[in-house]
Coordinates of C-alpha atoms and ligand atoms in Angstrom, one line a residue:
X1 CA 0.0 0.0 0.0
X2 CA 1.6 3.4 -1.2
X3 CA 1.8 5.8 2.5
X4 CA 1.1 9.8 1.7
X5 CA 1.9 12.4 4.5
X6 CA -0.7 15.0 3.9
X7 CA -0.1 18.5 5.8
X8 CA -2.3 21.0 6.6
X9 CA -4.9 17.5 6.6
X10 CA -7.4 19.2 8.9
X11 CA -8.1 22.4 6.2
X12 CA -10.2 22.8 3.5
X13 CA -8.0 21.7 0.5
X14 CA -6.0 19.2 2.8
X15 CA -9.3 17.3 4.1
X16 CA -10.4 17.4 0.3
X17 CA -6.6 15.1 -0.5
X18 CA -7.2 12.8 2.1
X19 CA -10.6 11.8 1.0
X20 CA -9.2 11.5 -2.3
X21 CA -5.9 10.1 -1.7
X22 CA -8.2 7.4 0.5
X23 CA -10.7 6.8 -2.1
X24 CA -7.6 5.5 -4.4
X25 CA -6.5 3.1 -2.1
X26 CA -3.4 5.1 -0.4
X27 CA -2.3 4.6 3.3
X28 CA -3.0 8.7 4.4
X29 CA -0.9 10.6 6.8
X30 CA -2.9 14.0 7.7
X31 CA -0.5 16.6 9.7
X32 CA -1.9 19.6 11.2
X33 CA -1.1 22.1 14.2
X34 CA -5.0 22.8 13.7
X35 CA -4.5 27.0 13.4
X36 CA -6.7 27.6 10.8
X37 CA -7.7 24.1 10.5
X38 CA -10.2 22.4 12.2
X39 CA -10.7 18.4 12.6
X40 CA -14.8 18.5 11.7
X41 CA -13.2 18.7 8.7
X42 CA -11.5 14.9 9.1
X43 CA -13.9 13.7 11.6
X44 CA -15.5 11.6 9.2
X45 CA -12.6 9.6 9.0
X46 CA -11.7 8.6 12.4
X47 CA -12.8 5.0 12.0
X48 CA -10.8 4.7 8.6
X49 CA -7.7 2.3 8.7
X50 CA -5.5 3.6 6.7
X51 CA -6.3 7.4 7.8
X52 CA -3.6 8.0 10.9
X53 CA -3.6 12.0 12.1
X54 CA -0.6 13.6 13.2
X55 CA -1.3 16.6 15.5
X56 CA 2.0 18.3 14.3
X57 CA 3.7 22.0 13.6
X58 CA 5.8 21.6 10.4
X59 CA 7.8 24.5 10.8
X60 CA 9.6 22.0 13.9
X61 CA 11.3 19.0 13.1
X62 CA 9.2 16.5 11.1
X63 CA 9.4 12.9 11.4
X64 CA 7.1 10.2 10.5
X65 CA 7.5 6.5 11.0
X66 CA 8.3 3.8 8.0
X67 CA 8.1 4.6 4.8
X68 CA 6.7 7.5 2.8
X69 CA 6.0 7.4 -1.3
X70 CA 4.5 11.3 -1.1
X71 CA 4.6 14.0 0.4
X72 CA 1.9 16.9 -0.4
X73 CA 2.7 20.0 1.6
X74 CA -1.0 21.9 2.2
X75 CA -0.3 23.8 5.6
X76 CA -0.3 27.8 5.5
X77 CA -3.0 30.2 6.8
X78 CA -4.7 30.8 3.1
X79 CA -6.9 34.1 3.6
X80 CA -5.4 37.8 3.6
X81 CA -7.0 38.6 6.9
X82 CA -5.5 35.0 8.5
X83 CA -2.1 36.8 7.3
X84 CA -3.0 40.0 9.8
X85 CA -3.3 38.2 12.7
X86 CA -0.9 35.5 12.4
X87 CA 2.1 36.6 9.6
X88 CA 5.1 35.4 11.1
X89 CA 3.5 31.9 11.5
X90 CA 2.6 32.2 8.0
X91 CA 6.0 32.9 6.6
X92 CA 7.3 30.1 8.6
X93 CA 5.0 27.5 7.9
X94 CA 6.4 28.5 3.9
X95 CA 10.1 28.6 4.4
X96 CA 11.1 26.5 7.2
X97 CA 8.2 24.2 7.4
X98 CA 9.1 23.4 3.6
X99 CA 12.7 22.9 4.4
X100 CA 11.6 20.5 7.2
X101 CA 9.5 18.5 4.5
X102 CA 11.9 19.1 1.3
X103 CA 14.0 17.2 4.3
X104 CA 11.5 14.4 5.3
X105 CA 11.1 13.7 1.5
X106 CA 14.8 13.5 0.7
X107 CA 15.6 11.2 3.5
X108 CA 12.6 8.7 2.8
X109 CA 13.2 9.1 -0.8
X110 CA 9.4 10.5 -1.7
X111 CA 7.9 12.5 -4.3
X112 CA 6.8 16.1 -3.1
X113 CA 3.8 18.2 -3.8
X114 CA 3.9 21.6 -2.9
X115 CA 1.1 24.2 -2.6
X116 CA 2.3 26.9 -4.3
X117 CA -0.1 30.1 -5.4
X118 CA -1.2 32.2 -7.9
X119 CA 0.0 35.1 -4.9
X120 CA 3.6 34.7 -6.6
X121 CA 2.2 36.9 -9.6
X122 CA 1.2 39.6 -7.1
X123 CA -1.0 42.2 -8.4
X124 CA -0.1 41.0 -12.1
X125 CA 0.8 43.3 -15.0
X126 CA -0.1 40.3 -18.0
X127 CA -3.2 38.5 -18.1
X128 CA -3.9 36.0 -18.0
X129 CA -1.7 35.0 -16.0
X130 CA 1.0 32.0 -17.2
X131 CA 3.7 30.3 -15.4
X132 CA 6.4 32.3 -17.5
X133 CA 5.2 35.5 -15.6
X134 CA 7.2 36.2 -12.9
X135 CA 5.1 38.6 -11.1
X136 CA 4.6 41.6 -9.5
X137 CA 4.9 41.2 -5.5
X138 CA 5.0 44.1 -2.6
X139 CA 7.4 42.1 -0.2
X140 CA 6.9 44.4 2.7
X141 CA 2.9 44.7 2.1
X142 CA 0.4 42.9 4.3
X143 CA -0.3 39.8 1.7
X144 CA 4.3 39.9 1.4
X145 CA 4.4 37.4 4.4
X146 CA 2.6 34.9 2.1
X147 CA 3.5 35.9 -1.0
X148 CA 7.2 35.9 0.1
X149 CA 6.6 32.8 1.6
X150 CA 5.1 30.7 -1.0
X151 CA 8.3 32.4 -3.6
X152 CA 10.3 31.0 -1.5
X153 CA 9.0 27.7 -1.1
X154 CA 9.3 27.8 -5.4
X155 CA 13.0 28.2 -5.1
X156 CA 13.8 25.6 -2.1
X157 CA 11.6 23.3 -4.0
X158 CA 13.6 23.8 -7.4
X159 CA 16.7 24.2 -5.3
X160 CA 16.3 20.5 -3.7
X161 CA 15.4 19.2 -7.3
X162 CA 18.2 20.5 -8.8
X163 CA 20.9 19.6 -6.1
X164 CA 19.7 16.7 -4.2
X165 CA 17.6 15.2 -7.8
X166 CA 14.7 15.3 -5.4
X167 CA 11.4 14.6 -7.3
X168 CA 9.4 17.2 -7.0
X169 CA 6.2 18.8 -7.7
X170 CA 4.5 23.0 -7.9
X171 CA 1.1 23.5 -8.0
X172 CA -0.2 26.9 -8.5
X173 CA -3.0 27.5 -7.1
X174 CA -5.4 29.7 -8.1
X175 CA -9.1 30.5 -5.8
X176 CA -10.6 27.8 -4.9
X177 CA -14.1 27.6 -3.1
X178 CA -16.1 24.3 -1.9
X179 CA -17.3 22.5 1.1
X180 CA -14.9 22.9 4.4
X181 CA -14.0 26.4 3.6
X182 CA -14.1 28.5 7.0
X183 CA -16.9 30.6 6.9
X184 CA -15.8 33.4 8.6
X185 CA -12.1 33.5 7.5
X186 CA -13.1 36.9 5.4
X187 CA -12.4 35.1 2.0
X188 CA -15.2 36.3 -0.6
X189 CA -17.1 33.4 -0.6
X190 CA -17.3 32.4 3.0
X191 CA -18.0 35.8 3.5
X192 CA -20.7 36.7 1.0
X193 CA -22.6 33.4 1.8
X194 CA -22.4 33.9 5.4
X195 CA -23.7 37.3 5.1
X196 CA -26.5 36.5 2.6
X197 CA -27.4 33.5 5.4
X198 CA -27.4 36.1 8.3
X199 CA -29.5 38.7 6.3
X200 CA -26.7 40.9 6.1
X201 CA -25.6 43.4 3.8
X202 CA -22.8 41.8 1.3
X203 CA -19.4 43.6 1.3
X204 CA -17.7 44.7 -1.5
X205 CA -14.2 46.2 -1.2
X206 CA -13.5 48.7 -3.5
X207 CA -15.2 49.3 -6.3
X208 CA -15.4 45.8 -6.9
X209 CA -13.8 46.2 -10.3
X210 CA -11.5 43.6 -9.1
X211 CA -11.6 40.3 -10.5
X212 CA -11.0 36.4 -9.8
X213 CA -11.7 33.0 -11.5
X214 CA -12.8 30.8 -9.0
X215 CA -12.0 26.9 -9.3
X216 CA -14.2 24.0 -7.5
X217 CA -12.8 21.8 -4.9
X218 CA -12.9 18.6 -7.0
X219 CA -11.8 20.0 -10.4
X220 CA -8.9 21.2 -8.1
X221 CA -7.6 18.1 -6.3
X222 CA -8.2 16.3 -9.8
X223 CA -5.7 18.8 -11.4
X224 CA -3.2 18.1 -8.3
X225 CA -3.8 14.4 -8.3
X226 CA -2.5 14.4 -12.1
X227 CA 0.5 17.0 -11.3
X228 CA 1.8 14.5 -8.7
X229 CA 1.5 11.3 -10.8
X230 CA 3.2 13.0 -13.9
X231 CA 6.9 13.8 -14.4
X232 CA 7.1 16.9 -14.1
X233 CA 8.9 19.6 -12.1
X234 CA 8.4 22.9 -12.9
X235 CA 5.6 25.1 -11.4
X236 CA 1.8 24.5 -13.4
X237 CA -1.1 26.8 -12.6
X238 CA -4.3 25.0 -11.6
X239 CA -7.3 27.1 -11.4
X240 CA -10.7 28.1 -13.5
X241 CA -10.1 30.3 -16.1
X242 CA -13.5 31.4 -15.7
X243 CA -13.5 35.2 -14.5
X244 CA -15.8 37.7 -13.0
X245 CA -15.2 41.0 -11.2
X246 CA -16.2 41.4 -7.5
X247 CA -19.1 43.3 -8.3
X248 CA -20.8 41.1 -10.5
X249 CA -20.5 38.2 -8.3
X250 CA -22.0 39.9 -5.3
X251 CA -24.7 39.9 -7.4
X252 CA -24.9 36.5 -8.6
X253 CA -24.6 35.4 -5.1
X254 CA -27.4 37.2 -4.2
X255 CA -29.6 35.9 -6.5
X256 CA -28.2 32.1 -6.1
X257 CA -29.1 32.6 -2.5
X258 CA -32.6 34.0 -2.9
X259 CA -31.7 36.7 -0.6
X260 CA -32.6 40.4 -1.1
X261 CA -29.4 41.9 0.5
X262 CA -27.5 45.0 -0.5
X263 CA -24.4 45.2 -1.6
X264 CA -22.3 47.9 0.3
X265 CA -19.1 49.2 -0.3
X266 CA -15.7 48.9 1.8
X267 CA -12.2 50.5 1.6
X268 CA -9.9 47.7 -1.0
X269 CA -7.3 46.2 1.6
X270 CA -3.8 46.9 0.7
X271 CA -2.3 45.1 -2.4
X272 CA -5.3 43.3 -3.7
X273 CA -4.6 42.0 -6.8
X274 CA -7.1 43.8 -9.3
X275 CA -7.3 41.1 -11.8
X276 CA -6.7 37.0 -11.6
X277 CA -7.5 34.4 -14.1
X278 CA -4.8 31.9 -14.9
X279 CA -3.6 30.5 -18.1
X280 CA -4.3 26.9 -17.8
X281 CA -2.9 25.7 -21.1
X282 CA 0.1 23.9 -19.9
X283 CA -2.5 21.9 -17.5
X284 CA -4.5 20.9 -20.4
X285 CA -1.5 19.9 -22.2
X286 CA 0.5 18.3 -19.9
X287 CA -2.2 16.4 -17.5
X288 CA -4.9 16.4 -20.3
X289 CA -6.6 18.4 -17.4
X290 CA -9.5 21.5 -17.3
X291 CA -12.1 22.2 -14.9
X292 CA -15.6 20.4 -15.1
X293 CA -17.6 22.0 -12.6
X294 CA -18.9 25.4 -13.4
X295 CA -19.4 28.3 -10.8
X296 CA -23.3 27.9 -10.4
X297 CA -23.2 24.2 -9.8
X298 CA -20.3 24.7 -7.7
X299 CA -21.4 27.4 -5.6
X300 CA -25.0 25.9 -5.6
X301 CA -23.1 22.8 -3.3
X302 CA -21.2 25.6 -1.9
X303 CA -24.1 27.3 -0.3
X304 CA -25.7 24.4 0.8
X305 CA -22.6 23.8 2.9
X306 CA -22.8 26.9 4.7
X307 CA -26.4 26.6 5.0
X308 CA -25.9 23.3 6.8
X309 CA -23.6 24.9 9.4
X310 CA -24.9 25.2 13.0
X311 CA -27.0 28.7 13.9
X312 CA -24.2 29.5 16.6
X313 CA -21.6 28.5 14.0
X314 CA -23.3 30.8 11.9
X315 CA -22.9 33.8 14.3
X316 CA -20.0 33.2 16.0
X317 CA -17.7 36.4 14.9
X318 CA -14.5 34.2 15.1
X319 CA -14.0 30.6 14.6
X320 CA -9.9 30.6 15.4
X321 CA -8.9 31.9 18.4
X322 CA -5.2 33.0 17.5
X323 CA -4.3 34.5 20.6
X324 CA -1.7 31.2 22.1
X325 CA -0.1 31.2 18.4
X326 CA 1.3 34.7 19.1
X327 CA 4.8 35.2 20.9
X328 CA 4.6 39.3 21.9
Ligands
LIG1 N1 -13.6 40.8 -1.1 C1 -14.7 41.5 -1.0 N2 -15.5 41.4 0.1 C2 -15.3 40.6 1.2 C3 -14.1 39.8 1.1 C4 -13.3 39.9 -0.1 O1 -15.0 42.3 -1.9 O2 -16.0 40.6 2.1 C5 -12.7 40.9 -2.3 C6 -11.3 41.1 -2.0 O3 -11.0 42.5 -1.8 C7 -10.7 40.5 -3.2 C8 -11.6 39.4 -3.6 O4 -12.8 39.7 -3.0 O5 -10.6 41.5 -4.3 C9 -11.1 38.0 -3.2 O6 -10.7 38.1 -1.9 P1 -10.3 36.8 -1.1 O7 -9.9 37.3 0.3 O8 -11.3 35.7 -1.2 O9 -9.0 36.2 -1.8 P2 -7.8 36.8 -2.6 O10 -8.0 36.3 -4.0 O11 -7.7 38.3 -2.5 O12 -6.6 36.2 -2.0

Protein backbone atom coordinates (compact mmCIF):
# COMPACT_ATOMS: atom_id res chain seq x y z
CA UNK A 1 0.00 0.00 0.00
CA UNK A 2 1.60 3.40 -1.17
CA UNK A 3 1.81 5.82 2.50
CA UNK A 4 1.07 9.84 1.67
CA UNK A 5 1.95 12.42 4.49
CA UNK A 6 -0.74 15.02 3.90
CA UNK A 7 -0.14 18.54 5.85
CA UNK A 8 -2.25 20.96 6.56
CA UNK A 9 -4.85 17.49 6.60
CA UNK A 10 -7.36 19.21 8.85
CA UNK A 11 -8.13 22.41 6.22
CA UNK A 12 -10.25 22.78 3.53
CA UNK A 13 -8.00 21.69 0.49
CA UNK A 14 -5.96 19.23 2.79
CA UNK A 15 -9.27 17.26 4.08
CA UNK A 16 -10.39 17.38 0.30
CA UNK A 17 -6.59 15.13 -0.46
CA UNK A 18 -7.15 12.79 2.10
CA UNK A 19 -10.56 11.82 0.96
CA UNK A 20 -9.16 11.46 -2.32
CA UNK A 21 -5.92 10.13 -1.73
CA UNK A 22 -8.18 7.42 0.53
CA UNK A 23 -10.74 6.85 -2.12
CA UNK A 24 -7.59 5.47 -4.44
CA UNK A 25 -6.53 3.15 -2.05
CA UNK A 26 -3.38 5.10 -0.43
CA UNK A 27 -2.26 4.62 3.27
CA UNK A 28 -2.99 8.69 4.45
CA UNK A 29 -0.87 10.58 6.79
CA UNK A 30 -2.90 14.02 7.75
CA UNK A 31 -0.50 16.57 9.73
CA UNK A 32 -1.90 19.58 11.20
CA UNK A 33 -1.06 22.09 14.15
CA UNK A 34 -5.01 22.84 13.69
CA UNK A 35 -4.52 27.03 13.44
CA UNK A 36 -6.75 27.60 10.83
CA UNK A 37 -7.70 24.10 10.52
CA UNK A 38 -10.24 22.40 12.16
CA UNK A 39 -10.65 18.40 12.59
CA UNK A 40 -14.76 18.51 11.71
CA UNK A 41 -13.16 18.66 8.69
CA UNK A 42 -11.50 14.89 9.14
CA UNK A 43 -13.94 13.69 11.60
CA UNK A 44 -15.49 11.56 9.16
CA UNK A 45 -12.56 9.63 9.03
CA UNK A 46 -11.72 8.62 12.45
CA UNK A 47 -12.83 5.03 11.95
CA UNK A 48 -10.80 4.72 8.63
CA UNK A 49 -7.75 2.26 8.66
CA UNK A 50 -5.46 3.59 6.73
CA UNK A 51 -6.31 7.36 7.75
CA UNK A 52 -3.62 8.01 10.92
CA UNK A 53 -3.62 12.00 12.09
CA UNK A 54 -0.56 13.63 13.18
CA UNK A 55 -1.29 16.64 15.53
CA UNK A 56 1.97 18.33 14.34
CA UNK A 57 3.68 21.98 13.63
CA UNK A 58 5.75 21.59 10.44
CA UNK A 59 7.81 24.47 10.81
CA UNK A 60 9.58 22.05 13.88
CA UNK A 61 11.32 18.98 13.06
CA UNK A 62 9.18 16.46 11.08
CA UNK A 63 9.37 12.92 11.41
CA UNK A 64 7.07 10.15 10.53
CA UNK A 65 7.47 6.46 10.99
CA UNK A 66 8.25 3.83 8.01
CA UNK A 67 8.12 4.60 4.76
CA UNK A 68 6.71 7.48 2.80
CA UNK A 69 5.99 7.42 -1.35
CA UNK A 70 4.46 11.34 -1.15
CA UNK A 71 4.55 13.99 0.36
CA UNK A 72 1.94 16.94 -0.43
CA UNK A 73 2.67 20.00 1.57
CA UNK A 74 -1.00 21.86 2.15
CA UNK A 75 -0.34 23.82 5.59
CA UNK A 76 -0.35 27.77 5.49
CA UNK A 77 -3.01 30.23 6.81
CA UNK A 78 -4.65 30.78 3.07
CA UNK A 79 -6.87 34.12 3.55
CA UNK A 80 -5.40 37.80 3.62
CA UNK A 81 -6.97 38.64 6.86
CA UNK A 82 -5.47 35.00 8.52
CA UNK A 83 -2.11 36.75 7.25
CA UNK A 84 -2.96 40.02 9.82
CA UNK A 85 -3.30 38.22 12.69
CA UNK A 86 -0.89 35.49 12.44
CA UNK A 87 2.06 36.59 9.62
CA UNK A 88 5.06 35.42 11.10
CA UNK A 89 3.54 31.93 11.47
CA UNK A 90 2.59 32.24 7.95
CA UNK A 91 6.02 32.95 6.55
CA UNK A 92 7.32 30.06 8.65
CA UNK A 93 5.05 27.48 7.90
CA UNK A 94 6.35 28.46 3.85
CA UNK A 95 10.06 28.59 4.44
CA UNK A 96 11.07 26.50 7.22
CA UNK A 97 8.18 24.25 7.38
CA UNK A 98 9.13 23.45 3.63
CA UNK A 99 12.66 22.85 4.40
CA UNK A 100 11.62 20.50 7.24
CA UNK A 101 9.45 18.52 4.45
CA UNK A 102 11.94 19.07 1.29
CA UNK A 103 13.97 17.21 4.26
CA UNK A 104 11.50 14.38 5.32
CA UNK A 105 11.11 13.73 1.55
CA UNK A 106 14.77 13.49 0.70
CA UNK A 107 15.57 11.18 3.54
CA UNK A 108 12.57 8.74 2.79
CA UNK A 109 13.16 9.13 -0.77
CA UNK A 110 9.44 10.46 -1.65
CA UNK A 111 7.95 12.47 -4.26
CA UNK A 112 6.82 16.10 -3.14
CA UNK A 113 3.77 18.25 -3.79
CA UNK A 114 3.86 21.64 -2.91
CA UNK A 115 1.10 24.19 -2.58
CA UNK A 116 2.31 26.95 -4.29
CA UNK A 117 -0.13 30.11 -5.41
CA UNK A 118 -1.17 32.24 -7.87
CA UNK A 119 -0.01 35.15 -4.92
CA UNK A 120 3.61 34.68 -6.60
CA UNK A 121 2.19 36.88 -9.56
CA UNK A 122 1.17 39.63 -7.14
CA UNK A 123 -0.99 42.23 -8.41
CA UNK A 124 -0.13 41.01 -12.11
CA UNK A 125 0.79 43.28 -15.01
CA UNK A 126 -0.07 40.27 -17.95
CA UNK A 127 -3.16 38.50 -18.07
CA UNK A 128 -3.87 36.00 -18.05
CA UNK A 129 -1.75 35.03 -15.98
CA UNK A 130 0.97 31.97 -17.22
CA UNK A 131 3.73 30.32 -15.42
CA UNK A 132 6.39 32.33 -17.46
CA UNK A 133 5.22 35.46 -15.64
CA UNK A 134 7.21 36.18 -12.95
CA UNK A 135 5.09 38.64 -11.06
CA UNK A 136 4.57 41.63 -9.54
CA UNK A 137 4.90 41.19 -5.49
CA UNK A 138 5.00 44.08 -2.64
CA UNK A 139 7.41 42.05 -0.20
CA UNK A 140 6.94 44.35 2.73
CA UNK A 141 2.92 44.66 2.12
CA UNK A 142 0.43 42.94 4.25
CA UNK A 143 -0.31 39.76 1.74
CA UNK A 144 4.28 39.93 1.36
CA UNK A 145 4.39 37.37 4.41
CA UNK A 146 2.57 34.87 2.10
CA UNK A 147 3.50 35.92 -1.00
CA UNK A 148 7.24 35.93 0.11
CA UNK A 149 6.58 32.75 1.62
CA UNK A 150 5.09 30.75 -1.02
CA UNK A 151 8.31 32.36 -3.64
CA UNK A 152 10.34 31.05 -1.51
CA UNK A 153 8.96 27.70 -1.15
CA UNK A 154 9.33 27.77 -5.43
CA UNK A 155 13.04 28.15 -5.10
CA UNK A 156 13.80 25.56 -2.14
CA UNK A 157 11.57 23.34 -4.03
CA UNK A 158 13.56 23.82 -7.41
CA UNK A 159 16.71 24.16 -5.28
CA UNK A 160 16.31 20.51 -3.70
CA UNK A 161 15.40 19.17 -7.34
CA UNK A 162 18.20 20.53 -8.75
CA UNK A 163 20.86 19.60 -6.09
CA UNK A 164 19.67 16.66 -4.20
CA UNK A 165 17.57 15.17 -7.77
CA UNK A 166 14.69 15.28 -5.42
CA UNK A 167 11.45 14.58 -7.26
CA UNK A 168 9.41 17.17 -7.03
CA UNK A 169 6.22 18.77 -7.66
CA UNK A 170 4.46 22.96 -7.89
CA UNK A 171 1.13 23.53 -8.01
CA UNK A 172 -0.16 26.85 -8.46
CA UNK A 173 -2.99 27.53 -7.09
CA UNK A 174 -5.45 29.72 -8.10
CA UNK A 175 -9.10 30.47 -5.78
CA UNK A 176 -10.57 27.80 -4.95
CA UNK A 177 -14.10 27.58 -3.07
CA UNK A 178 -16.14 24.31 -1.95
CA UNK A 179 -17.33 22.47 1.12
CA UNK A 180 -14.91 22.85 4.40
CA UNK A 181 -14.00 26.37 3.59
CA UNK A 182 -14.08 28.46 6.96
CA UNK A 183 -16.86 30.57 6.93
CA UNK A 184 -15.78 33.44 8.64
CA UNK A 185 -12.07 33.49 7.48
CA UNK A 186 -13.06 36.92 5.42
CA UNK A 187 -12.42 35.09 1.97
CA UNK A 188 -15.17 36.34 -0.55
CA UNK A 189 -17.08 33.44 -0.64
CA UNK A 190 -17.26 32.40 2.96
CA UNK A 191 -18.01 35.82 3.48
CA UNK A 192 -20.66 36.69 0.99
CA UNK A 193 -22.58 33.39 1.76
CA UNK A 194 -22.40 33.93 5.41
CA UNK A 195 -23.69 37.34 5.06
CA UNK A 196 -26.45 36.50 2.58
CA UNK A 197 -27.44 33.45 5.36
CA UNK A 198 -27.40 36.06 8.26
CA UNK A 199 -29.49 38.74 6.28
CA UNK A 200 -26.68 40.91 6.15
CA UNK A 201 -25.55 43.40 3.83
CA UNK A 202 -22.76 41.81 1.28
CA UNK A 203 -19.38 43.56 1.26
CA UNK A 204 -17.73 44.69 -1.52
CA UNK A 205 -14.23 46.17 -1.17
CA UNK A 206 -13.55 48.68 -3.50
CA UNK A 207 -15.24 49.35 -6.34
CA UNK A 208 -15.39 45.76 -6.94
CA UNK A 209 -13.79 46.25 -10.33
CA UNK A 210 -11.49 43.62 -9.09
CA UNK A 211 -11.59 40.29 -10.54
CA UNK A 212 -11.00 36.45 -9.78
CA UNK A 213 -11.72 33.02 -11.47
CA UNK A 214 -12.78 30.81 -9.04
CA UNK A 215 -12.04 26.92 -9.31
CA UNK A 216 -14.19 24.00 -7.49
CA UNK A 217 -12.78 21.85 -4.94
CA UNK A 218 -12.90 18.61 -7.01
CA UNK A 219 -11.78 20.03 -10.39
CA UNK A 220 -8.91 21.17 -8.05
CA UNK A 221 -7.59 18.12 -6.28
CA UNK A 222 -8.25 16.31 -9.79
CA UNK A 223 -5.65 18.76 -11.39
CA UNK A 224 -3.21 18.10 -8.28
CA UNK A 225 -3.79 14.42 -8.28
CA UNK A 226 -2.47 14.43 -12.10
CA UNK A 227 0.46 17.04 -11.30
CA UNK A 228 1.79 14.52 -8.68
CA UNK A 229 1.50 11.28 -10.80
CA UNK A 230 3.16 12.98 -13.94
CA UNK A 231 6.92 13.78 -14.42
CA UNK A 232 7.09 16.91 -14.10
CA UNK A 233 8.86 19.57 -12.07
CA UNK A 234 8.42 22.93 -12.91
CA UNK A 235 5.55 25.12 -11.39
CA UNK A 236 1.83 24.47 -13.42
CA UNK A 237 -1.09 26.83 -12.62
CA UNK A 238 -4.32 24.99 -11.64
CA UNK A 239 -7.30 27.07 -11.41
CA UNK A 240 -10.66 28.05 -13.51
CA UNK A 241 -10.14 30.29 -16.08
CA UNK A 242 -13.54 31.40 -15.67
CA UNK A 243 -13.48 35.19 -14.54
CA UNK A 244 -15.75 37.68 -13.00
CA UNK A 245 -15.21 41.03 -11.16
CA UNK A 246 -16.17 41.42 -7.47
CA UNK A 247 -19.14 43.32 -8.26
CA UNK A 248 -20.78 41.08 -10.46
CA UNK A 249 -20.48 38.18 -8.30
CA UNK A 250 -21.99 39.88 -5.26
CA UNK A 251 -24.74 39.91 -7.42
CA UNK A 252 -24.95 36.54 -8.64
CA UNK A 253 -24.62 35.42 -5.08
CA UNK A 254 -27.42 37.16 -4.24
CA UNK A 255 -29.65 35.93 -6.54
CA UNK A 256 -28.17 32.08 -6.06
CA UNK A 257 -29.13 32.60 -2.50
CA UNK A 258 -32.58 33.98 -2.90
CA UNK A 259 -31.72 36.72 -0.56
CA UNK A 260 -32.57 40.38 -1.10
CA UNK A 261 -29.41 41.85 0.53
CA UNK A 262 -27.50 45.01 -0.50
CA UNK A 263 -24.36 45.22 -1.61
CA UNK A 264 -22.25 47.87 0.31
CA UNK A 265 -19.07 49.17 -0.30
CA UNK A 266 -15.72 48.95 1.77
CA UNK A 267 -12.20 50.46 1.60
CA UNK A 268 -9.88 47.71 -0.96
CA UNK A 269 -7.26 46.16 1.56
CA UNK A 270 -3.83 46.94 0.69
CA UNK A 271 -2.27 45.13 -2.36
CA UNK A 272 -5.32 43.33 -3.67
CA UNK A 273 -4.63 41.98 -6.80
CA UNK A 274 -7.14 43.81 -9.26
CA UNK A 275 -7.26 41.07 -11.84
CA UNK A 276 -6.67 37.04 -11.64
CA UNK A 277 -7.50 34.43 -14.11
CA UNK A 278 -4.80 31.85 -14.94
CA UNK A 279 -3.57 30.53 -18.15
CA UNK A 280 -4.26 26.90 -17.81
CA UNK A 281 -2.92 25.68 -21.06
CA UNK A 282 0.11 23.94 -19.92
CA UNK A 283 -2.46 21.94 -17.48
CA UNK A 284 -4.49 20.93 -20.39
CA UNK A 285 -1.47 19.87 -22.24
CA UNK A 286 0.46 18.32 -19.93
CA UNK A 287 -2.16 16.41 -17.55
CA UNK A 288 -4.87 16.40 -20.28
CA UNK A 289 -6.62 18.40 -17.39
CA UNK A 290 -9.54 21.50 -17.27
CA UNK A 291 -12.07 22.21 -14.92
CA UNK A 292 -15.62 20.37 -15.07
CA UNK A 293 -17.61 22.04 -12.58
CA UNK A 294 -18.92 25.41 -13.44
CA UNK A 295 -19.42 28.28 -10.80
CA UNK A 296 -23.26 27.85 -10.42
CA UNK A 297 -23.17 24.24 -9.83
CA UNK A 298 -20.25 24.74 -7.69
CA UNK A 299 -21.40 27.41 -5.61
CA UNK A 300 -25.01 25.93 -5.59
CA UNK A 301 -23.08 22.82 -3.34
CA UNK A 302 -21.22 25.56 -1.86
CA UNK A 303 -24.07 27.28 -0.26
CA UNK A 304 -25.73 24.42 0.79
CA UNK A 305 -22.57 23.82 2.94
CA UNK A 306 -22.83 26.94 4.69
CA UNK A 307 -26.41 26.58 5.01
CA UNK A 308 -25.90 23.31 6.80
CA UNK A 309 -23.59 24.94 9.40
CA UNK A 310 -24.93 25.24 12.98
CA UNK A 311 -26.95 28.68 13.92
CA UNK A 312 -24.21 29.51 16.57
CA UNK A 313 -21.63 28.54 14.01
CA UNK A 314 -23.26 30.80 11.94
CA UNK A 315 -22.89 33.80 14.26
CA UNK A 316 -20.03 33.17 16.00
CA UNK A 317 -17.67 36.41 14.87
CA UNK A 318 -14.49 34.24 15.08
CA UNK A 319 -14.02 30.65 14.65
CA UNK A 320 -9.87 30.62 15.41
CA UNK A 321 -8.92 31.86 18.44
CA UNK A 322 -5.16 33.02 17.54
CA UNK A 323 -4.29 34.48 20.60
CA UNK A 324 -1.73 31.18 22.07
CA UNK A 325 -0.09 31.25 18.39
CA UNK A 326 1.27 34.73 19.08
CA UNK A 327 4.76 35.23 20.95
CA UNK A 328 4.62 39.31 21.90
N1 LIG B 1 -13.60 40.76 -1.07
C1 LIG B 1 -14.74 41.54 -0.98
N2 LIG B 1 -15.53 41.44 0.13
C2 LIG B 1 -15.26 40.58 1.15
C3 LIG B 1 -14.11 39.78 1.06
C4 LIG B 1 -13.30 39.89 -0.05
O1 LIG B 1 -15.03 42.34 -1.89
O2 LIG B 1 -16.04 40.55 2.13
C5 LIG B 1 -12.75 40.88 -2.25
C6 LIG B 1 -11.26 41.09 -1.98
O3 LIG B 1 -10.97 42.45 -1.82
C7 LIG B 1 -10.65 40.49 -3.23
C8 LIG B 1 -11.61 39.39 -3.64
O4 LIG B 1 -12.83 39.66 -2.97
O5 LIG B 1 -10.61 41.45 -4.26
C9 LIG B 1 -11.13 38.00 -3.24
O6 LIG B 1 -10.71 38.06 -1.91
P1 LIG B 1 -10.28 36.78 -1.09
O7 LIG B 1 -9.94 37.25 0.28
O8 LIG B 1 -11.32 35.74 -1.23
O9 LIG B 1 -8.99 36.19 -1.79
P2 LIG B 1 -7.76 36.79 -2.62
O10 LIG B 1 -8.03 36.34 -4.00
O11 LIG B 1 -7.73 38.29 -2.54
O12 LIG B 1 -6.56 36.18 -2.00
Amino acid sequence: MKRVLITGAAGFLGSHLCDRFLAEGFYVIGMDNLITGDLKNIEHLNDNGNFEFKFHDVTEYVNVDNDLDYILHFASPASPIDYLKIPIQTLKVGALGTHNLLGLAKKKQARILIASTSEVYGDPLIHPQTEEYYGNVNTIGPRGVYDEAKRFQESITMAYHRFHGLETRIVRIFNTYGPRMRLNDGRVIPAFMGQALRGENLTVFGDGSQTRSFCYVDDQVEGIYRLLMSDYSLPVNIGNPNEISILDFAEEIIKLTNSNQKIIFKELPKDDPLQRQPDISLARKLLNWQPKIDRTEGMKITFEYFKSLSEEELYKKEHKDFTKHIRK
